[in-house]
Each structure stands twice: as structure tokens, then as C-alpha cells.
Amino acid sequence: MEALTRIANASVRVAAEAGSYTAAEAKANAAAQMAGLAYGLAAIGPGIGIGMIFGKAIESMARQPESAGMVRTTMFLGVAFTEALALIGFVAFILLKFA
Amino acid sequence: MIVRVTTQNGELVQVLVAAEEGSSEATAEVEGTGPNPIAPEGKELLWGAGSFIVFLVIMRLFLFPRLKRGMDARYDGIRGDFEQADKTRDAAQADVAKYEAALAEVRAEAAGRVDKARQTLDAERTAKIAEANTRIAAKRAAAESELEAARNAVRDQIAAAVAQVTERTTQLAVGKSPDASVVQKAVQQVMGAK
Amino acid sequence: MLSTTLVAELSQRLMPQAGEGRGFSFPPINTILRWQDLIPGINKVVMISIASALIGIVIFGLAATKDARKAPKGVRNLAEIAVEFVERNIIMETMGRSGMGWTPFLLTMFIFIYLNNLPGIIPFLQMPATARMGLPAFLALMVWVVYNATGIKHQGFFGYFKNVLFPPGVPKALYILVTPIELISTLVVRPFSLAVRLFANMLAGHLLLVIFALLSAALIQAETMRFALIPIGVLPFALLIFLTAFEILVAFLQAYIFTVLTAVYIGGATHPEH
């Protein structure tokens, strides 16, 4: 995390020194870079989680096809809860980038 | 105070901010690209809420009950038809069962009669066979006793003749007639031994 | 790790000077999402919400006035499929038979959200009303009010909060951990995640479509190196079509998930054991 902060600060400084941006623009650029990184990090966990949920759901549906309806509903619930984390990351991305 | 900002079109312009105390507000207003894209907008929220509530009220009070009533009526109709069909099938099955019961009864009666006839026939036959057997046995017994009597008679005659011959031979050889009882014993011994 | 100077240089190379005007540049997000008022107080998103409600009313109105004894077809078939979907796949799976009274509410919610999601992929309309925070925020708040009110009505004020804060079947020592989590989860996280899930899914889909549409347009209308860029432009266009198809699925799925979660929350408030 410290390294990331250093990169962001450095990019702000370099861009500001180059004189092509105002300080505010340089800060916005840095925020945009960090936003991309933040969303990438936020997507890792839910990606793995959703993969596991679908895998296990398919496994149990194959094992007991008669309970497929119940498994599917529960699977979508689990996906919804897991996906929320990634979506909060996406919202954080939008906030960092545009707000 | 002069601030360089980018507008929404991406042009770089210089803005002279006159009022010193309002400067921070003014820069914040121009710097960003408008309001926060995530913040809910009042009119969208209110109109959305209004249209949803109108939709919900109309659905709850008028449309859904009618639709559901129609669906239920049709389902009940279909279920009634099914029940009717079931009833008809049950009646038909009862008829079939009754017919089959009658058929089985008739069949059983016929089988009983056939059995009875066969039994009387069998009894008669066995009786006749028994009668014939006894008759044959009686005849055979009579014949056998007759045969036995004849054989005994012949045997007695042979014994008498042998005794006579023996007596005569002995008389000729010895000159003296032997005791009749001894001769008879000897003859009988020889014939019995034979 | 990349060195700091490299990152700084890359950022300088990749981000063109403001006002340069050449190449591909993404427009400010508010020009994609915020719409000007067509009539004072009414913009495109508002019109989509109103139109969704009207379309829903018209579909179900037509369906309700048709002869119910005949085999359903057309509009009535559509409406009955929706009713049966909500009854079988949403209510029976989450609340059971006792939740059938919620059918009109959940059905309206499902239809309304679906009709609001759908303009995201309809050509020339191409803006899901749920990609703005207003509608999801209202719906989530309403769901929050509804399930809390249901819980209080069914279990009494103290009974409901006792069941929420001290869920039965948990060891006593764990309440230190469970109670604050349950409190925050029930009162804050649930409506927040409901609203954000719907909003962010639709916004992400909308942004994806915008990005690939802009990219294909920029490549196909390129001024230099046309012989190379135009064939390359076919690729994002194909992906755009695929994503549009994917968004149909997402529109349905998000309406379904929102409704199922509502049903789960209401069911949980009605019967605390499950």
C-alpha cells in the first residue's frame, strides 16, 4: 500500500513539475490511476467467490437434479451477496474517478 | 485570483475569481464535471417513486385481483373437468368390475357343474369296475375250488391205484398181503415227496 | 513494481493534453448519465420510469380484460407467465405458501424493475432508468420500510428487534460479535446493498456499452491508417453486440435478484426462525 501511495504521489509531483497540468488536474489524474487499481483489487475476491459458488451449485445440481430449483435460487442469492462487494468497488471507482 | 480549469468540453480557460471569500466554492463548482454521478437526483427519485406507487396501487386494487380471479377460475374449471373425467373413469371401472364379477360367477358355476358331472361319472365307473372285479373274483374262486377238487379226486384215485398195485406186487413177491395202513403211508410219503 | 518515473511518464504519454482533439477520448461521465430536461422537471430517465409504469399497467390491464376461460395467448399469456414465475420461483422458494399474499407487491416490483432495466439495450433509447441512483434508492428504502414494518407487525416491536439482535440458536458468548453485525446488516447494509447492486450493475452495463460503442465508432471513422483501423473496429463492434445480448440477461437477473432478496427479507421478518 505504501508503494502505491508513493507512486501516486510521485506521479502527482512529476506531472505538476512538468508544468502541463495544474495541481488539481494532476491530482485528478492520480485519483483516476488509483481508481483503476482499486477496482482491480476489489474484483479479485468476488471473482473467486462467484466462481466457487457456481462450481459448487453445479456440483450439487448434478448430484441431486431434483433439488435443482432450490439450489438455483440459493445460488443466485449467494452470487448477489458476493457480487455486492465487487459492485461497491465499482462505485468506489466511479467516486474516485469522477466525483 | 486566477485559476486555470478545464471545462466539460475539455477546453482550457482561465477564470478570474473576484470574490475572495467565495473562491473555494466557485472553484469547486467549475473544477468538477458537474454533480456527483452517483448521488440520486431528486426529480428522478420522486417521479420514479410516484410511478411505482401508482403502478403498485393499480395492480393491487384492480388488475391483479381480476387476473388472478380469471386464472383461478380457469384452473378450477380445468380441475373440475379433470375431476369429471376421473369420476367418469371411476364409474366405467366400476361397471367393468361388476361385469367381471358376474363373468367370474358364471364361470365358477359352469366349472362346478362340470366337476360334479365328472365326479358322478367317476363314481359310476369305479362302482362298475368294483362290481366287475368282484364278479370276476367270485368266478375265479369257484373255478379254482373246482380245479382243486378235481385234482384231489384224481390224486386220491392215483393213490388208491398205486396202493392197489403196491399191495398186489408185494403179495406176488413176498406172498403175503401187507398191512394196508403201512402201504398207504408209504404211498403217501412218495407222492408227498414228489 | 514499476518504477515511479516510468508510471509518471506513461501517464503523461497516455493522457493527451486537454483540448488536443485527436484520437479517442472518453466523454465526461455526466454527459453519458445526466439528461437535460425535455419538459421542465422531466428528463429521459423520468420519462422511462413513467413509461415503465404505464406499459405495465397497459399489459396487465389488457390481460385482465381478456376472457379468462379461454386458453391464454398473447398479452394474457405474458402476464400469466409473469404471475406464475413470481409465485413459483420467487415466493415458493423463499417464503413458502404463506407468502402468497405478497404476490401483487413482488410482481409489480419485478415488472417495474425489469421494464426500467430494459431500455438499456433498446436501440435509440439506450439508457436504463436504474443506472441512475434515484430509482434504486427509492425501491431499496421502500423495501427497508416494508420488511421492518412486516417484522414489527408480526412479532411486535420488541419481539422483532429481539429476534434481529439476538438471533435464536447462537451461543450466548457469540452475541458480542453477532449483535452489532446483525444490527448493521439489517438496518444499514441490506437497503444499501440492494440499491447499490441494482444501480451499479446497470451503470456498469451501460458504461460498457458506451465504451465499446464509442470505440467501434472511433475506429471505423478513423482518419489515419484506415486500412488497419477499420478491420480492427469490427472486433469491438462484435463485442458490443455480444454485450448487448448479455445485458438482456443482466436486466432480467437484476430484477429477479432484487425481488428475491425482497422476498427473503420479508420472509425472514415474518418467520424469524428461517
Coordinates of C-alpha atoms in Angstrom, one line a residue, chain B residues 2-194:
Chain B
I2 CA -6.7 33.4 -11.5
V3 CA -7.5 29.8 -11.7
R4 CA -6.9 27.5 -14.8
V5 CA -9.7 25.0 -15.2
T6 CA -10.9 22.6 -17.8
T7 CA -14.5 22.8 -18.8
Q8 CA -16.7 19.9 -19.8
N9 CA -15.7 20.4 -23.4
G10 CA -12.1 19.9 -22.5
E11 CA -11.1 23.5 -23.3
L12 CA -8.6 25.2 -21.1
V13 CA -9.8 28.5 -19.8
Q14 CA -8.7 31.0 -17.2
V15 CA -11.3 32.1 -14.8
L16 CA -10.8 35.2 -12.7
V17 CA -12.4 34.6 -9.3
A18 CA -13.2 38.0 -8.0
A19 CA -14.7 37.4 -4.6
E20 CA -12.1 36.2 -2.2
E21 CA -14.4 34.6 0.4
G22 CA -16.5 32.7 -2.2
S23 CA -13.4 31.5 -4.1
S24 CA -13.3 27.9 -2.8
E25 CA -17.0 27.4 -3.6
A26 CA -16.6 28.9 -7.1
T27 CA -13.5 26.8 -7.9
A28 CA -15.2 23.6 -6.7
E29 CA -18.2 24.4 -8.8
V30 CA -16.2 24.8 -12.0
E31 CA -13.5 22.2 -11.4
G32 CA -15.6 19.1 -11.2
T33 CA -17.6 17.8 -14.2
G34 CA -20.9 18.6 -12.6
P35 CA -22.7 17.0 -9.7
N36 CA -21.7 13.6 -8.4
P37 CA -22.8 10.9 -10.9
I38 CA -23.7 8.6 -8.1
A39 CA -25.9 10.9 -6.0
P40 CA -29.6 10.3 -6.6
E41 CA -31.3 13.1 -8.4
G42 CA -34.4 14.5 -6.6
K43 CA -36.8 14.6 -9.6
E44 CA -35.8 11.1 -10.8
L45 CA -36.3 9.7 -7.3
L46 CA -39.7 11.4 -6.9
W47 CA -41.0 10.6 -10.4
G48 CA -39.8 7.0 -10.1
A49 CA -41.4 6.7 -6.7
G50 CA -44.6 8.2 -7.9
S51 CA -44.9 6.0 -11.0
F52 CA -44.0 2.9 -9.0
I53 CA -46.6 3.6 -6.3
V54 CA -49.3 4.4 -8.9
F55 CA -48.4 1.1 -10.7
L56 CA -48.5 -0.8 -7.4
V57 CA -51.8 0.6 -6.3
I58 CA -53.5 -0.1 -9.6
M59 CA -52.1 -3.6 -9.7
R60 CA -53.0 -4.3 -6.1
L61 CA -56.5 -3.0 -6.3
F62 CA -57.7 -3.7 -9.8
L63 CA -55.5 -5.6 -12.2
F64 CA -54.0 -8.3 -10.2
P65 CA -57.2 -9.5 -8.5
R66 CA -59.0 -9.6 -11.8
L67 CA -56.1 -11.5 -13.5
K68 CA -55.8 -13.9 -10.5
R69 CA -59.6 -14.5 -10.4
G70 CA -59.5 -15.3 -14.1
M71 CA -56.6 -17.7 -13.7
D72 CA -58.1 -19.3 -10.6
A73 CA -61.5 -19.7 -12.4
R74 CA -59.7 -21.3 -15.4
Y75 CA -57.7 -23.6 -13.2
D76 CA -60.8 -24.5 -11.2
G77 CA -62.5 -25.2 -14.5
I78 CA -59.7 -27.4 -15.7
R79 CA -59.6 -29.1 -12.3
G80 CA -63.4 -29.6 -12.4
D81 CA -63.0 -31.1 -15.9
F82 CA -60.3 -33.4 -14.6
E83 CA -62.5 -34.4 -11.7
Q84 CA -65.4 -35.1 -14.0
A85 CA -63.1 -37.2 -16.2
D86 CA -61.9 -39.0 -13.1
K87 CA -65.4 -39.6 -12.0
T88 CA -66.4 -41.0 -15.4
R89 CA -63.4 -43.2 -15.5
D90 CA -64.2 -44.5 -12.0
A91 CA -67.8 -45.3 -13.0
A92 CA -66.6 -47.1 -16.1
Q93 CA -64.1 -49.0 -14.0
A94 CA -66.9 -50.0 -11.5
D95 CA -69.0 -51.2 -14.4
V96 CA -66.1 -53.2 -15.7
A97 CA -65.5 -54.7 -12.3
K98 CA -69.2 -55.6 -11.9
Y99 CA -69.2 -57.3 -15.3
E100 CA -66.1 -59.2 -14.5
A101 CA -67.5 -60.3 -11.2
A102 CA -70.6 -61.7 -12.9
L103 CA -68.5 -63.3 -15.5
A104 CA -66.4 -65.0 -12.8
E105 CA -69.5 -66.2 -11.0
V106 CA -70.9 -67.7 -14.2
R107 CA -67.6 -69.3 -14.9
A108 CA -67.4 -70.7 -11.4
E109 CA -70.9 -72.2 -11.7
A110 CA -70.0 -73.8 -15.0
A111 CA -66.8 -75.2 -13.6
G112 CA -68.8 -76.6 -10.6
R113 CA -71.3 -78.3 -12.9
V114 CA -68.5 -79.8 -15.0
D115 CA -66.8 -81.0 -11.9
K116 CA -70.0 -82.5 -10.5
A117 CA -70.7 -84.4 -13.7
R118 CA -67.2 -85.6 -13.8
Q119 CA -67.4 -86.8 -10.2
T120 CA -70.6 -88.8 -10.8
L121 CA -69.1 -90.2 -13.9
D122 CA -66.0 -91.2 -11.9
A123 CA -68.1 -92.7 -9.1
E124 CA -70.2 -94.8 -11.5
R125 CA -67.2 -96.0 -13.3
T126 CA -65.4 -97.0 -10.1
A127 CA -68.5 -98.7 -8.8
K128 CA -68.9 -100.7 -12.1
I129 CA -65.3 -101.6 -12.1
A130 CA -65.5 -102.8 -8.5
E131 CA -68.6 -104.8 -9.3
A132 CA -67.0 -106.4 -12.3
N133 CA -63.9 -107.2 -10.2
T134 CA -65.9 -108.9 -7.5
R135 CA -67.8 -110.9 -10.1
I136 CA -64.6 -112.0 -11.8
A137 CA -63.0 -112.8 -8.4
A138 CA -66.0 -115.0 -7.4
K139 CA -65.9 -116.8 -10.7
R140 CA -62.2 -117.4 -10.4
A141 CA -62.6 -118.6 -6.8
A142 CA -65.3 -121.1 -8.0
A143 CA -63.2 -122.4 -10.8
E144 CA -60.2 -122.7 -8.6
S145 CA -62.1 -124.7 -5.9
E146 CA -63.5 -126.9 -8.7
L147 CA -60.0 -127.4 -10.0
E148 CA -58.7 -128.2 -6.6
A149 CA -61.5 -130.7 -6.0
A150 CA -60.8 -132.4 -9.4
R151 CA -57.1 -132.5 -8.6
N152 CA -57.7 -134.0 -5.2
A153 CA -60.1 -136.6 -6.7
V154 CA -57.5 -137.5 -9.3
R155 CA -54.8 -137.7 -6.7
D156 CA -56.9 -139.9 -4.5
Q157 CA -57.6 -142.2 -7.4
I158 CA -53.9 -142.3 -8.3
A159 CA -53.1 -143.0 -4.6
A160 CA -55.7 -145.8 -4.4
A161 CA -54.4 -147.3 -7.7
V162 CA -50.8 -147.1 -6.6
A163 CA -51.7 -148.7 -3.2
Q164 CA -53.5 -151.5 -5.0
V165 CA -50.6 -152.0 -7.4
T166 CA -48.1 -152.0 -4.5
E167 CA -50.2 -154.3 -2.5
R168 CA -50.6 -156.7 -5.3
T169 CA -46.9 -156.5 -6.2
T170 CA -45.9 -157.1 -2.6
Q171 CA -48.3 -160.1 -2.4
L172 CA -46.7 -161.6 -5.5
A173 CA -43.2 -161.0 -4.3
V174 CA -43.5 -161.8 -0.6
G175 CA -46.6 -164.0 -0.8
K176 CA -48.2 -162.3 2.0
S177 CA -50.5 -159.3 1.8
P178 CA -49.0 -156.4 3.6
D179 CA -50.7 -154.2 6.1
A180 CA -52.9 -151.8 4.3
S181 CA -52.1 -148.9 6.6
V182 CA -48.3 -149.2 6.0
V183 CA -48.8 -149.3 2.2
Q184 CA -51.0 -146.3 2.3
K185 CA -48.4 -144.4 4.4
A186 CA -45.6 -145.3 2.1
V187 CA -47.6 -144.2 -1.0
Q188 CA -48.5 -141.0 0.6
Q189 CA -44.8 -140.4 1.5
V190 CA -43.7 -141.0 -2.0
M191 CA -46.4 -138.8 -3.5
G192 CA -45.9 -136.1 -0.9
A193 CA -42.2 -136.2 -1.5
K194 CA -42.8 -135.8 -5.2

